[in-house]
Structures are given as C-alpha cells and as structure tokens.
Short mmCIF file of C-alpha atoms and ligand atoms in Angstrom, two decimals:
data_model
loop_
_atom_site.label_atom_id
_atom_site.label_comp_id
_atom_site.label_asym_id
_atom_site.label_seq_id
_atom_site.Cartn_x
_atom_site.Cartn_y
_atom_site.Cartn_z
CA MET A 1 0.06 0.02 0.03
CA LYS A 2 1.33 3.39 -0.99
CA ALA A 3 1.18 6.40 1.26
CA GLU A 4 2.26 9.87 0.26
CA LEU A 5 4.13 10.72 -2.93
CA LEU A 6 7.66 11.76 -1.83
CA TYR A 7 9.23 12.53 -5.18
CA GLU A 8 8.44 12.37 -8.88
CA GLY A 9 11.35 11.89 -11.29
CA LYS A 10 11.55 11.61 -15.03
CA ALA A 11 11.03 7.85 -15.06
CA LYS A 12 9.66 6.91 -11.65
CA LYS A 13 7.55 8.10 -8.81
CA VAL A 14 8.57 7.39 -5.29
CA TYR A 15 6.00 6.81 -2.45
CA ARG A 16 6.40 6.04 1.16
CA SER A 17 5.09 2.57 2.02
CA ALA A 18 1.94 2.80 4.20
CA SER A 19 2.93 -0.38 6.13
CA ASN A 20 6.53 0.43 6.90
CA SER A 21 8.02 3.89 7.05
CA GLU A 22 11.58 2.52 6.35
CA GLN A 23 10.36 1.28 2.93
CA LEU A 24 9.48 2.94 -0.32
CA ILE A 25 7.41 1.98 -3.35
CA LEU A 26 9.00 2.84 -6.71
CA SER A 27 6.41 3.29 -9.43
CA TYR A 28 7.87 3.04 -12.94
CA LYS A 29 6.37 5.52 -15.47
CA ASN A 30 5.96 5.10 -19.21
CA ASP A 31 7.67 8.44 -19.75
CA ALA A 32 11.02 8.50 -21.57
CA THR A 33 13.27 11.55 -21.62
CA ALA A 34 16.61 12.06 -23.22
CA PHE A 35 19.25 14.80 -23.34
CA ASN A 36 18.39 15.97 -19.78
CA GLY A 37 14.71 16.14 -20.45
CA LYS A 38 14.89 18.10 -23.76
CA LYS A 39 13.36 15.19 -25.67
CA LYS A 40 10.23 13.53 -24.24
CA ALA A 41 7.81 10.79 -25.18
CA SER A 42 5.66 8.16 -23.58
CA PHE A 43 5.62 4.46 -24.39
CA THR A 44 2.83 2.22 -23.27
CA GLY A 45 4.37 -0.70 -21.42
CA LYS A 46 7.88 0.87 -20.70
CA GLY A 47 7.19 1.21 -17.00
CA ARG A 48 6.22 -2.48 -16.70
CA LEU A 49 9.16 -3.61 -18.73
CA ASN A 50 11.75 -1.62 -16.72
CA ASN A 51 10.15 -2.68 -13.43
CA GLU A 52 10.33 -6.35 -14.49
CA ILE A 53 13.86 -6.08 -15.90
CA SER A 54 15.24 -4.27 -12.87
CA SER A 55 13.32 -6.75 -10.55
CA LEU A 56 15.28 -9.59 -12.22
CA ILE A 57 18.68 -7.88 -12.11
CA PHE A 58 18.69 -6.64 -8.51
CA PRO A 59 18.09 -10.05 -6.89
CA TYR A 60 20.68 -11.47 -9.28
CA LEU A 61 23.21 -8.97 -8.01
CA HIS A 62 22.16 -9.55 -4.38
CA GLU A 63 22.81 -13.35 -4.82
CA ARG A 64 26.35 -12.41 -5.92
CA GLY A 65 27.13 -10.45 -2.84
CA ILE A 66 26.09 -6.85 -3.98
CA ARG A 67 24.06 -5.02 -1.33
CA THR A 68 21.04 -3.31 -2.86
CA HIS A 69 17.82 -1.44 -1.84
CA PHE A 70 15.62 -3.95 -3.52
CA LEU A 71 13.03 -5.97 -1.56
CA GLU A 72 10.42 -7.26 -3.93
CA ARG A 73 8.39 -6.57 -7.15
CA LEU A 74 4.87 -5.75 -6.03
CA ASN A 75 2.99 -5.69 -9.35
CA ASP A 76 3.42 -4.71 -12.99
CA THR A 77 4.86 -1.28 -12.44
CA GLU A 78 5.82 -1.17 -8.73
CA GLN A 79 8.53 -2.47 -6.47
CA LEU A 80 9.30 -2.30 -2.80
CA VAL A 81 12.68 -1.06 -1.75
CA TRP A 82 14.39 0.04 1.49
CA ALA A 83 14.29 3.82 1.96
CA THR A 84 17.75 5.29 1.34
CA GLU A 85 19.07 8.75 1.14
CA ILE A 86 20.25 9.01 -2.46
CA ILE A 87 23.84 10.15 -2.91
CA PRO A 88 23.59 12.71 -5.65
CA LEU A 89 26.03 11.05 -7.97
CA GLU A 90 25.52 9.20 -11.23
CA VAL A 91 28.29 6.54 -11.33
CA VAL A 92 28.84 5.57 -14.98
CA VAL A 93 30.86 2.48 -15.92
CA ARG A 94 32.14 2.25 -19.55
CA ASN A 95 33.44 -0.93 -21.31
CA VAL A 96 33.44 0.64 -24.74
CA ALA A 97 33.58 4.24 -25.83
CA THR A 98 30.27 5.67 -27.16
CA GLY A 99 27.90 8.46 -26.13
CA SER A 100 29.07 11.49 -24.17
CA ILE A 101 32.74 10.32 -23.78
CA THR A 102 33.31 10.32 -27.51
CA LYS A 103 32.17 13.91 -27.77
CA ARG A 104 33.74 15.14 -24.57
CA LEU A 105 37.19 13.61 -24.88
CA GLY A 106 37.42 12.58 -28.50
CA PHE A 107 37.66 8.83 -27.92
CA LYS A 108 36.99 6.99 -31.22
CA GLU A 109 33.61 5.23 -31.26
CA ARG A 110 33.96 1.66 -30.01
CA THR A 111 37.36 2.08 -28.31
CA PRO A 112 37.48 -0.66 -25.68
CA PHE A 113 38.24 0.37 -22.09
CA GLU A 114 40.11 -2.38 -20.28
CA PRO A 115 39.92 -2.10 -17.38
CA ALA A 116 36.47 -0.51 -17.45
CA LEU A 117 36.36 3.23 -16.88
CA VAL A 118 34.39 4.73 -14.02
CA GLU A 119 33.06 8.35 -14.14
CA LEU A 120 31.25 10.39 -11.67
CA PHE A 121 28.56 12.88 -12.64
CA TYR A 122 26.82 15.30 -10.23
CA LYS A 123 23.08 14.43 -10.19
CA ASN A 124 21.70 17.92 -10.64
CA ASP A 125 19.15 18.66 -13.44
CA ALA A 126 19.62 22.38 -13.16
CA LEU A 127 23.31 21.89 -13.95
CA ASP A 128 22.74 19.25 -16.61
CA ASP A 129 24.43 16.47 -14.53
CA PRO A 130 28.04 17.68 -15.03
CA LEU A 131 31.12 15.32 -14.97
CA ILE A 132 32.98 15.87 -11.70
CA ASN A 133 36.11 14.49 -10.04
CA ASP A 134 36.49 12.97 -6.63
CA ASP A 135 37.44 16.28 -4.96
CA HIS A 136 34.22 17.81 -6.25
CA ALA A 137 32.22 14.78 -5.04
CA LEU A 138 33.64 15.17 -1.55
CA LEU A 139 32.49 18.73 -1.49
CA LEU A 140 29.07 18.15 -3.11
CA THR A 141 28.03 14.93 -1.28
CA ASP A 142 28.37 13.77 2.26
CA SER A 143 30.52 10.89 1.12
CA THR A 144 34.11 10.30 2.47
CA ALA A 145 37.15 9.53 0.24
CA LYS A 146 36.95 5.90 1.52
CA GLU A 147 33.26 5.66 0.54
CA LEU A 148 33.99 7.03 -2.92
CA ARG A 149 36.58 4.36 -3.38
CA GLU A 150 34.02 1.78 -2.12
CA LEU A 151 31.49 3.08 -4.61
CA LYS A 152 33.82 2.63 -7.49
CA VAL A 153 34.92 -0.89 -6.37
CA MET A 154 31.15 -1.77 -6.24
CA ALA A 155 30.48 -0.26 -9.59
CA LEU A 156 33.32 -2.40 -11.05
CA GLU A 157 32.13 -5.55 -9.32
CA ILE A 158 28.57 -4.93 -10.64
CA ASN A 159 30.09 -4.46 -14.03
CA THR A 160 31.80 -7.89 -13.90
CA VAL A 161 28.63 -9.60 -12.87
CA LEU A 162 26.39 -7.88 -15.39
CA ARG A 163 28.81 -8.16 -18.32
CA GLU A 164 28.80 -11.96 -17.80
CA LEU A 165 24.98 -12.04 -17.42
CA PHE A 166 24.37 -10.03 -20.56
CA GLN A 167 26.99 -11.86 -22.49
CA SER A 168 25.15 -15.13 -21.73
CA ILE A 169 22.09 -13.67 -23.43
CA ASN A 170 24.06 -12.31 -26.50
CA LEU A 171 24.23 -8.70 -25.33
CA ALA A 172 27.37 -6.58 -24.99
CA LEU A 173 27.16 -4.33 -21.95
CA VAL A 174 28.63 -1.22 -23.35
CA ASP A 175 28.08 1.22 -20.46
CA PHE A 176 25.61 1.93 -17.71
CA LYS A 177 24.73 4.33 -14.82
CA LEU A 178 24.33 3.46 -11.28
CA GLU A 179 22.99 5.34 -8.24
CA PHE A 180 23.84 4.54 -4.62
CA GLY A 181 21.91 5.37 -1.44
CA ARG A 182 22.55 5.40 2.29
CA LEU A 183 20.52 3.27 4.68
CA PRO A 184 19.69 4.65 8.19
CA ASP A 185 22.69 2.78 9.57
CA GLY A 186 24.93 4.80 7.25
CA SER A 187 25.84 1.84 5.01
CA ILE A 188 25.83 2.32 1.18
CA VAL A 189 23.70 0.18 -1.12
CA LEU A 190 22.97 0.07 -4.83
CA SER A 191 19.74 2.00 -5.46
CA ASP A 192 17.59 3.28 -8.34
CA GLU A 193 17.18 0.93 -11.35
CA ILE A 194 19.16 -1.10 -13.87
CA SER A 195 17.23 -1.31 -17.09
CA PRO A 196 17.64 -0.53 -20.81
CA ASP A 197 16.89 3.09 -19.72
CA THR A 198 20.17 3.15 -17.83
CA CYS A 199 22.41 0.77 -19.81
CA ARG A 200 23.69 0.58 -23.34
CA LEU A 201 23.30 -2.99 -24.70
CA TRP A 202 24.36 -4.09 -28.12
CA ASP A 203 23.29 -7.34 -29.64
CA MET A 204 26.38 -9.39 -30.05
CA VAL A 205 25.18 -11.06 -33.30
CA THR A 206 23.35 -8.17 -35.20
CA GLU A 207 25.15 -5.32 -33.37
CA GLU A 208 21.74 -3.63 -32.98
CA LYS A 209 21.28 -1.13 -30.17
CA MET A 210 18.89 -2.58 -27.61
CA ASP A 211 18.39 0.21 -25.13
CA LYS A 212 17.22 3.85 -24.81
CA ASP A 213 19.47 4.87 -27.66
CA VAL A 214 16.57 3.52 -29.85
CA PHE A 215 14.58 6.46 -28.55
CA ARG A 216 17.48 8.96 -28.26
CA GLN A 217 18.42 8.40 -31.91
CA ASP A 218 14.92 7.34 -33.34
CA ILE A 219 16.14 4.05 -34.74
CA GLY A 220 13.43 1.63 -33.96
CA ASP A 221 10.56 0.47 -31.69
CA LEU A 222 11.60 0.93 -28.08
CA ILE A 223 8.96 -1.44 -26.64
CA SER A 224 9.70 -4.35 -28.87
CA VAL A 225 13.43 -3.88 -27.98
CA TYR A 226 12.80 -3.76 -24.19
CA GLU A 227 10.45 -6.72 -24.54
CA GLN A 228 13.36 -8.73 -26.12
CA ILE A 229 15.65 -7.85 -23.24
CA LEU A 230 13.01 -9.09 -20.73
CA GLN A 231 12.33 -12.23 -22.67
CA ARG A 232 16.08 -13.12 -22.94
CA LEU A 233 16.53 -12.40 -19.18
CA GLU A 234 13.58 -14.52 -18.30
CA ALA A 235 14.76 -17.41 -20.36
CA ARG A 236 18.21 -17.20 -18.72
CA LEU A 237 17.20 -16.54 -15.00
P1 TMP B 1 26.43 9.04 -21.69
O1 TMP B 1 27.23 8.44 -22.64
O2 TMP B 1 25.33 9.85 -22.11
O3 TMP B 1 27.29 9.73 -20.58
O4 TMP B 1 25.74 7.87 -20.83
C1 TMP B 1 26.47 6.75 -20.29
C2 TMP B 1 25.49 5.73 -19.68
O5 TMP B 1 24.71 6.24 -18.58
C3 TMP B 1 24.49 5.21 -20.73
O6 TMP B 1 24.34 3.82 -20.55
C4 TMP B 1 23.20 5.91 -20.42
C5 TMP B 1 23.38 6.16 -18.94
N1 TMP B 1 22.67 7.40 -18.53
C6 TMP B 1 21.67 7.38 -17.67
O7 TMP B 1 21.17 6.30 -17.20
N2 TMP B 1 21.13 8.60 -17.27
C7 TMP B 1 21.62 9.83 -17.64
O8 TMP B 1 21.14 10.81 -17.30
C8 TMP B 1 22.73 9.78 -18.51
C9 TMP B 1 23.34 11.10 -19.05
C10 TMP B 1 23.26 8.58 -18.89
N1 LIG B 2 19.99 12.54 -20.12
C1 LIG B 2 19.35 11.34 -19.80
C2 LIG B 2 19.63 10.26 -20.94
O1 LIG B 2 19.78 10.69 -22.02
C3 LIG B 2 17.82 11.34 -19.69
C4 LIG B 2 17.34 12.67 -19.12
O2 LIG B 2 18.07 13.13 -18.25
O3 LIG B 2 16.33 13.16 -19.57
O4 LIG B 2 19.67 9.12 -20.55
#
C-alpha cells in the first residue's frame, strides 16, 4: 500500500510505503526523456518492462554479494525497496567508448576500455548532470574518500557480474549508470534501477542497439526492444 508521494522523477515516482516507514514503493512511469529532459515521449508498457527487468537484475546482484535497496516486485509497475538517502552522484561504468565520452574527450567510437572506466557525474538537473572529479564529489556529497573508493569498487564488481550475465544472452554491456543510497545505519547500497533506460546494450550477433538509444536516436521500436531484453533475461534466469 502506498502512502504519500515523496518525489516524482523523469522515469519513476517514489512513494512512502503505508505499512513500513523505512520502505518505499517505486512506481515506474511510461515516460521517456533524453538529453536531460529536452526530448520527451511516452511508451505504453515501458514502466512495466523496466520494473520487471530491474526486478530480475537486482536479486541476481544480491545473490552475488552486492548489497542493494531492492526488496520485491509488487505488481506490473511497482517495486518495494528500502528507503535510502540517495547520494547525488551518477556513477557511470564504460566498457566501450560511445555516447558522451566520444564527444567530450574525442575517444574514437567503440574504443574498448580495459579495465572499465568509471566516471562520476553530479546528479543535478539544473546543472545538466556535469562530470565531476572525486574532490568535487567530496564537497558536493556527504561521502568520504573511503566511501567514494568503495562506490567505485562496487561499480566495477557490478560491471563484472552484469557483463557476464548479458553476454550469456548475447548482449554486450557497453556502459551503464548506477546510483547509490545510504541506509539509516549509514551503509551504502545500490539503489535506483538497472534497465535498458540506464544501460547501453548491443546485440552481439546483429550489433543492433537494444536500449534507450533507440529512442534517443529514433532508430526503432523501443517497446519491442525492451520486450526482447526481458524475454532473454527470463529465459536465462
Ligand atoms: P552518456 O554516454 O550519455 O554519458 O551515458 C552513459 C551511460 O549512462 C549510458 O548507458 C546511459 C546512462 N545514463 C543514464 O542512465 N542517465 C543519464 O542521465 C545519462 C546522461 C546517462
Ligand atoms: N539525459 C538522460 C539520458 O539521455 C535522460 C534525461 O536526463 O532526460 O539518458
């Protein structure tokens, strides 16, 4: 049961759980935005697909030793999670150069990053989520240097687990974005979502893009692509 709406983001609404004040209900929306909200659309079924996909991935990570906020999927579009205080960072892991890093630093498209590259962005819509360094992150968040190191180690561990998972369903995990939150006891857990909205996934056979770039670049039917991801994950897990 949902209680009051705490926050509405671009892709999800966050409610307090009526039965436990330490828990939240995430409600996935059909809205899609790109380029920091400058491009907008709505896709019937996207909320359900991302909820289902994220609800398969989070327990998979949990089973492999990654601490997360996830408790359970409640219905088509909602999931129950522990309430965390979100650390205002977008932690991006890149295995292959594409997207903003090619424009920002001139890496040639498809340059492999080995080891994977971790970047921090300041989660702040008014500033367009700028790239920041660790010293900025220390000033802009309540994290310590040790915690920032921990976040990056966790991000790379998650990369290792997810790369293997996606590879087993013929998808190359190109890059993805993570968010972390703090539980009442101060410990840091993986929060937010992992879905084709927040990852780049390339089909290993056809090289087709199977993620939100379909919408960003208008190159196909987003729902059938997300449906494919869910079907492959369901067949594997
Ligand atoms: P970028 O190449 O635009 O920096 O994106 C890197 C990855 O992070 C890509 O998988 C998409 C994801 N991402 C988000 O989930 N949310 C965002 O706001 C941005 C900018 C990127
Ligand atoms: N910039 C994000 C993206 O392209 C979405 C958004 O912020 O509207 O993934």
